Amino acid sequence: MGKKSIVIEIMDKRLSPYGFHYAGYGGYRWRFSREVEGVIQSIVIQRSYTANDYTLEIDAGFRFCRSKEITNDPKCNLDFLGFNNEQEQRDVLNKLLDVAEKYGMNKLTELTKEAKTKPDPIELPEPTIQMYKKLYKDNSALTQQFMSRITVDGPIKETDILLLLKKELKELQGKTYESVQDKLVEFASVYGNMLINKLGGRWKYNKRIAKTGLDITLCRWINVLEVFIEAWQKGKEDLIIEEYNYRCSRVIPWVTNCRQLYGEDWQPPSTSAEWEIPPM
C-alpha cells in the first residue's frame, strides 16, 4: 500500500467516528473536516518534502495549532516525527492521532468558540498598483532608508528590527490611508528582505494579478504589503510579528529536520523549490 493510502486509511479509521471526513490533499497536507455550529473544524497530517516524517495540525478556519498548543504542554514536541518503513509510518500516524483524540477535540471546541465570537472582518483598503510596483523596484533602497534611521552600535538583532517596525507602524495610527502608503511600502520592504535573508527566496511581481509578493521556498507566495495594511487598519501591530514567527515556524523545523537527516548542505529538490535555503 502506498504512503498516501496509508495516511487516508488510518485517519479515516481514527477520525470518522467523530464525524470527520476526508476533505482533500494539498500543500503536503491530508485534511479531514467536519462542520460544528457552522464552523469547519479540521485535523491535518502534514508531511515534509522528504515524505519521511509527519506532524499534526488542527484548525477551526482562522488559525492552526500544533502539539504544544493542542496539549497545552510547552514541553510537548511531536512536530515531524520520522519513520523508515510502513510499520513505523503507521506507529507515527497513530501516535499523532492519539493526541488528536485525547486533546484535539477539546481544543477544536475552544477554537470554534473563538471563531464564533470573532467580529465581522474589517474591509481593508487595497494596495494600489503603484504601491506594488514601488515595492518591487525599490525594496532594497527603501530597506536601506529605514536602516539608516537606526543608530545602534554593532549589528542590530532581527527581534529589534521587528519591534522598531511595530513601533513606527503604531505611530501611523489615526492618519489617512493616502498619507501612510509610502511608509507601509517601506516597512513591507524591510520585512520582506528579512524573510528572504532568513528563509531564502526573492521578490516577484506577478503581472497577471498586478501584485508584488515574496516567492519563498517552502512558503511560496507571501503578500507582505497586505500584512502591514491589515495591521495598520486594525490597530494590531503585533500581527506583523505573529506573521513573521508563523512563516519561520513553517520552514525552520522542516529544514532543521532534513539537515539532521541528510547533512547540513541539504536543499529541497529543484523540482519543488527554485530558491536555495540559507544556513539556519
PDB file of N, CA and C in Angstrom, residues 146-199:
ATOM      1  N   PHE A 146      15.288  52.815   5.678  1.00  0.00           N
ATOM      2  CA  PHE A 146      14.813  52.513   7.029  1.00  0.00           C
ATOM      3  C   PHE A 146      15.992  52.259   7.963  1.00  0.00           C
ATOM      4  N   MET A 147      16.945  51.442   7.509  1.00  0.00           N
ATOM      5  CA  MET A 147      18.075  51.085   8.362  1.00  0.00           C
ATOM      6  C   MET A 147      18.950  52.292   8.676  1.00  0.00           C
ATOM      7  N   SER A 148      19.013  53.260   7.765  1.00  0.00           N
ATOM      8  CA  SER A 148      19.851  54.444   8.006  1.00  0.00           C
ATOM      9  C   SER A 148      19.299  55.306   9.134  1.00  0.00           C
ATOM     10  N   ARG A 149      18.023  55.132   9.461  1.00  0.00           N
ATOM     11  CA  ARG A 149      17.426  55.895  10.562  1.00  0.00           C
ATOM     12  C   ARG A 149      17.749  55.266  11.920  1.00  0.00           C
ATOM     13  N   ILE A 150      18.235  54.029  11.885  1.00  0.00           N
ATOM     14  CA  ILE A 150      18.508  53.310  13.129  1.00  0.00           C
ATOM     15  C   ILE A 150      19.954  53.565  13.537  1.00  0.00           C
ATOM     16  N   THR A 151      20.150  54.126  14.692  1.00  0.00           N
ATOM     17  CA  THR A 151      21.510  54.401  15.178  1.00  0.00           C
ATOM     18  C   THR A 151      21.809  53.476  16.347  1.00  0.00           C
ATOM     19  N   VAL A 152      22.573  52.438  16.065  1.00  0.00           N
ATOM     20  CA  VAL A 152      22.972  51.478  17.111  1.00  0.00           C
ATOM     21  C   VAL A 152      24.433  51.124  16.915  1.00  0.00           C
ATOM     22  N   ASP A 153      25.060  50.659  17.975  1.00  0.00           N
ATOM     23  CA  ASP A 153      26.444  50.188  17.901  1.00  0.00           C
ATOM     24  C   ASP A 153      26.441  48.700  17.561  1.00  0.00           C
ATOM     25  N   GLY A 154      27.044  48.349  16.442  1.00  0.00           N
ATOM     26  CA  GLY A 154      27.124  46.951  16.046  1.00  0.00           C
ATOM     27  C   GLY A 154      25.875  46.485  15.330  1.00  0.00           C
ATOM     28  N   PRO A 155      25.841  45.194  14.960  1.00  0.00           N
ATOM     29  CA  PRO A 155      24.691  44.630  14.230  1.00  0.00           C
ATOM     30  C   PRO A 155      23.416  44.722  15.062  1.00  0.00           C
ATOM     31  N   ILE A 156      22.308  44.966  14.394  1.00  0.00           N
ATOM     32  CA  ILE A 156      21.023  45.025  15.090  1.00  0.00           C
ATOM     33  C   ILE A 156      20.315  43.679  14.953  1.00  0.00           C
ATOM     34  N   LYS A 157      19.711  43.223  16.038  1.00  0.00           N
ATOM     35  CA  LYS A 157      19.064  41.920  16.051  1.00  0.00           C
ATOM     36  C   LYS A 157      17.758  41.957  15.259  1.00  0.00           C
ATOM     37  N   GLU A 158      17.414  40.792  14.725  1.00  0.00           N
ATOM     38  CA  GLU A 158      16.156  40.639  13.994  1.00  0.00           C
ATOM     39  C   GLU A 158      14.960  41.035  14.856  1.00  0.00           C
ATOM     40  N   THR A 159      14.957  40.595  16.117  1.00  0.00           N
ATOM     41  CA  THR A 159      13.831  40.925  17.005  1.00  0.00           C
ATOM     42  C   THR A 159      13.723  42.430  17.236  1.00  0.00           C
ATOM     43  N   ASP A 160      14.866  43.113  17.281  1.00  0.00           N
ATOM     44  CA  ASP A 160      14.846  44.561  17.480  1.00  0.00           C
ATOM     45  C   ASP A 160      14.278  45.275  16.257  1.00  0.00           C
ATOM     46  N   ILE A 161      14.600  44.779  15.064  1.00  0.00           N
ATOM     47  CA  ILE A 161      14.045  45.389  13.847  1.00  0.00           C
ATOM     48  C   ILE A 161      12.530  45.218  13.827  1.00  0.00           C
ATOM     49  N   LEU A 162      12.057  44.026  14.188  1.00  0.00           N
ATOM     50  CA  LEU A 162      10.613  43.798  14.225  1.00  0.00           C
ATOM     51  C   LEU A 162       9.923  44.734  15.218  1.00  0.00           C
ATOM     52  N   LEU A 163      10.547  44.952  16.361  1.00  0.00           N
ATOM     53  CA  LEU A 163       9.963  45.854  17.359  1.00  0.00           C
ATOM     54  C   LEU A 163       9.963  47.297  16.864  1.00  0.00           C
ATOM     55  N   LEU A 164      10.996  47.686  16.126  1.00  0.00           N
ATOM     56  CA  LEU A 164      11.028  49.030  15.552  1.00  0.00           C
ATOM     57  C   LEU A 164       9.949  49.197  14.479  1.00  0.00           C
ATOM     58  N   LEU A 165       9.772  48.171  13.662  1.00  0.00           N
ATOM     59  CA  LEU A 165       8.693  48.218  12.673  1.00  0.00           C
ATOM     60  C   LEU A 165       7.338  48.348  13.359  1.00  0.00           C
ATOM     61  N   LYS A 166       7.159  47.584  14.420  1.00  0.00           N
ATOM     62  CA  LYS A 166       5.909  47.671  15.177  1.00  0.00           C
ATOM     63  C   LYS A 166       5.708  49.071  15.746  1.00  0.00           C
ATOM     64  N   LYS A 167       6.762  49.659  16.306  1.00  0.00           N
ATOM     65  CA  LYS A 167       6.680  50.987  16.906  1.00  0.00           C
ATOM     66  C   LYS A 167       6.326  52.047  15.856  1.00  0.00           C
ATOM     67  N   GLU A 168       7.025  52.001  14.711  1.00  0.00           N
ATOM     68  CA  GLU A 168       6.758  53.015  13.679  1.00  0.00           C
ATOM     69  C   GLU A 168       5.386  52.814  13.046  1.00  0.00           C
ATOM     70  N   LEU A 169       4.956  51.552  12.938  1.00  0.00           N
ATOM     71  CA  LEU A 169       3.623  51.285  12.407  1.00  0.00           C
ATOM     72  C   LEU A 169       2.551  51.858  13.330  1.00  0.00           C
ATOM     73  N   LYS A 170       2.774  51.724  14.638  1.00  0.00           N
ATOM     74  CA  LYS A 170       1.801  52.259  15.599  1.00  0.00           C
ATOM     75  C   LYS A 170       1.701  53.780  15.505  1.00  0.00           C
ATOM     76  N   GLU A 171       2.811  54.421  15.159  1.00  0.00           N
ATOM     77  CA  GLU A 171       2.810  55.878  15.042  1.00  0.00           C
ATOM     78  C   GLU A 171       1.973  56.377  13.871  1.00  0.00           C
ATOM     79  N   LEU A 172       1.609  55.471  12.958  1.00  0.00           N
ATOM     80  CA  LEU A 172       0.781  55.850  11.809  1.00  0.00           C
ATOM     81  C   LEU A 172      -0.713  55.816  12.117  1.00  0.00           C
ATOM     82  N   GLN A 173      -1.076  55.331  13.301  1.00  0.00           N
ATOM     83  CA  GLN A 173      -2.488  55.238  13.653  1.00  0.00           C
ATOM     84  C   GLN A 173      -3.137  56.622  13.630  1.00  0.00           C
ATOM     85  N   GLY A 174      -4.378  56.671  13.099  1.00  0.00           N
ATOM     86  CA  GLY A 174      -5.120  57.934  13.048  1.00  0.00           C
ATOM     87  C   GLY A 174      -4.886  58.741  11.794  1.00  0.00           C
ATOM     88  N   LYS A 175      -3.915  58.336  10.969  1.00  0.00           N
ATOM     89  CA  LYS A 175      -3.636  59.060   9.733  1.00  0.00           C
ATOM     90  C   LYS A 175      -4.420  58.436   8.577  1.00  0.00           C
ATOM     91  N   THR A 176      -4.569  59.191   7.501  1.00  0.00           N
ATOM     92  CA  THR A 176      -5.314  58.688   6.351  1.00  0.00           C
ATOM     93  C   THR A 176      -4.486  57.654   5.591  1.00  0.00           C
ATOM     94  N   TYR A 177      -5.191  56.796   4.879  1.00  0.00           N
ATOM     95  CA  TYR A 177      -4.512  55.755   4.114  1.00  0.00           C
ATOM     96  C   TYR A 177      -3.570  56.358   3.073  1.00  0.00           C
ATOM     97  N   GLU A 178      -4.027  57.399   2.408  1.00  0.00           N
ATOM     98  CA  GLU A 178      -3.205  58.037   1.380  1.00  0.00           C
ATOM     99  C   GLU A 178      -1.896  58.577   1.951  1.00  0.00           C
ATOM    100  N   SER A 179      -1.939  59.069   3.177  1.00  0.00           N
ATOM    101  CA  SER A 179      -0.746  59.687   3.769  1.00  0.00           C
ATOM    102  C   SER A 179       0.259  58.669   4.313  1.00  0.00           C
ATOM    103  N   VAL A 180      -0.168  57.402   4.463  1.00  0.00           N
ATOM    104  CA  VAL A 180       0.739  56.398   5.046  1.00  0.00           C
ATOM    105  C   VAL A 180       1.219  55.371   4.027  1.00  0.00           C
ATOM    106  N   GLN A 181       0.778  55.486   2.793  1.00  0.00           N
ATOM    107  CA  GLN A 181       1.096  54.461   1.799  1.00  0.00           C
ATOM    108  C   GLN A 181       2.596  54.272   1.610  1.00  0.00           C
ATOM    109  N   ASP A 182       3.340  55.377   1.503  1.00  0.00           N
ATOM    110  CA  ASP A 182       4.779  55.256   1.290  1.00  0.00           C
ATOM    111  C   ASP A 182       5.462  54.568   2.468  1.00  0.00           C
ATOM    112  N   LYS A 183       5.018  54.883   3.679  1.00  0.00           N
ATOM    113  CA  LYS A 183       5.598  54.246   4.864  1.00  0.00           C
ATOM    114  C   LYS A 183       5.294  52.745   4.888  1.00  0.00           C
ATOM    115  N   LEU A 184       4.070  52.390   4.529  1.00  0.00           N
ATOM    116  CA  LEU A 184       3.700  50.981   4.521  1.00  0.00           C
ATOM    117  C   LEU A 184       4.550  50.195   3.517  1.00  0.00           C
ATOM    118  N   VAL A 185       4.837  50.802   2.376  1.00  0.00           N
ATOM    119  CA  VAL A 185       5.695  50.149   1.384  1.00  0.00           C
ATOM    120  C   VAL A 185       7.108  50.010   1.932  1.00  0.00           C
ATOM    121  N   GLU A 186       7.604  51.047   2.621  1.00  0.00           N
ATOM    122  CA  GLU A 186       8.941  50.966   3.217  1.00  0.00           C
ATOM    123  C   GLU A 186       9.016  49.852   4.249  1.00  0.00           C
ATOM    124  N   PHE A 187       8.030  49.786   5.133  1.00  0.00           N
ATOM    125  CA  PHE A 187       8.025  48.746   6.166  1.00  0.00           C
ATOM    126  C   PHE A 187       7.968  47.353   5.537  1.00  0.00           C
ATOM    127  N   ALA A 188       7.120  47.192   4.510  1.00  0.00           N
ATOM    128  CA  ALA A 188       6.997  45.900   3.838  1.00  0.00           C
ATOM    129  C   ALA A 188       8.311  45.506   3.175  1.00  0.00           C
ATOM    130  N   SER A 189       9.063  46.498   2.683  1.00  0.00           N
ATOM    131  CA  SER A 189      10.365  46.230   2.067  1.00  0.00           C
ATOM    132  C   SER A 189      11.336  45.636   3.082  1.00  0.00           C
ATOM    133  N   VAL A 190      11.423  46.270   4.244  1.00  0.00           N
ATOM    134  CA  VAL A 190      12.324  45.794   5.301  1.00  0.00           C
ATOM    135  C   VAL A 190      11.933  44.376   5.724  1.00  0.00           C
ATOM    136  N   TYR A 191      10.669  44.212   5.965  1.00  0.00           N
ATOM    137  CA  TYR A 191      10.113  42.940   6.444  1.00  0.00           C
ATOM    138  C   TYR A 191      10.356  41.827   5.432  1.00  0.00           C
ATOM    139  N   GLY A 192      10.069  42.115   4.161  1.00  0.00           N
ATOM    140  CA  GLY A 192      10.239  41.108   3.126  1.00  0.00           C
ATOM    141  C   GLY A 192      11.687  40.705   2.945  1.00  0.00           C
ATOM    142  N   ASN A 193      12.594  41.678   2.986  1.00  0.00           N
ATOM    143  CA  ASN A 193      14.014  41.352   2.834  1.00  0.00           C
ATOM    144  C   ASN A 193      14.542  40.567   4.029  1.00  0.00           C
ATOM    145  N   MET A 194      13.973  40.797   5.204  1.00  0.00           N
ATOM    146  CA  MET A 194      14.346  39.988   6.363  1.00  0.00           C
ATOM    147  C   MET A 194      13.959  38.530   6.147  1.00  0.00           C
ATOM    148  N   LEU A 195      12.747  38.306   5.636  1.00  0.00           N
ATOM    149  CA  LEU A 195      12.295  36.935   5.397  1.00  0.00           C
ATOM    150  C   LEU A 195      13.133  36.255   4.317  1.00  0.00           C
ATOM    151  N   ILE A 196      13.476  36.992   3.269  1.00  0.00           N
ATOM    152  CA  ILE A 196      14.309  36.423   2.213  1.00  0.00           C
ATOM    153  C   ILE A 196      15.679  36.024   2.767  1.00  0.00           C
ATOM    154  N   ASN A 197      16.277  36.901   3.557  1.00  0.00           N
ATOM    155  CA  ASN A 197      17.594  36.601   4.130  1.00  0.00           C
ATOM    156  C   ASN A 197      17.543  35.404   5.069  1.00  0.00           C
ATOM    157  N   LYS A 198      16.425  35.246   5.757  1.00  0.00           N
ATOM    158  CA  LYS A 198      16.320  34.169   6.751  1.00  0.00           C
ATOM    159  C   LYS A 198      15.908  32.837   6.127  1.00  0.00           C
ATOM    160  N   LEU A 199      14.965  32.894   5.173  1.00  0.00           N
ATOM    161  CA  LEU A 199      14.358  31.668   4.671  1.00  0.00           C
ATOM    162  C   LEU A 199      14.721  31.346   3.223  1.00  0.00           C
TER     163      LEU A 199
END
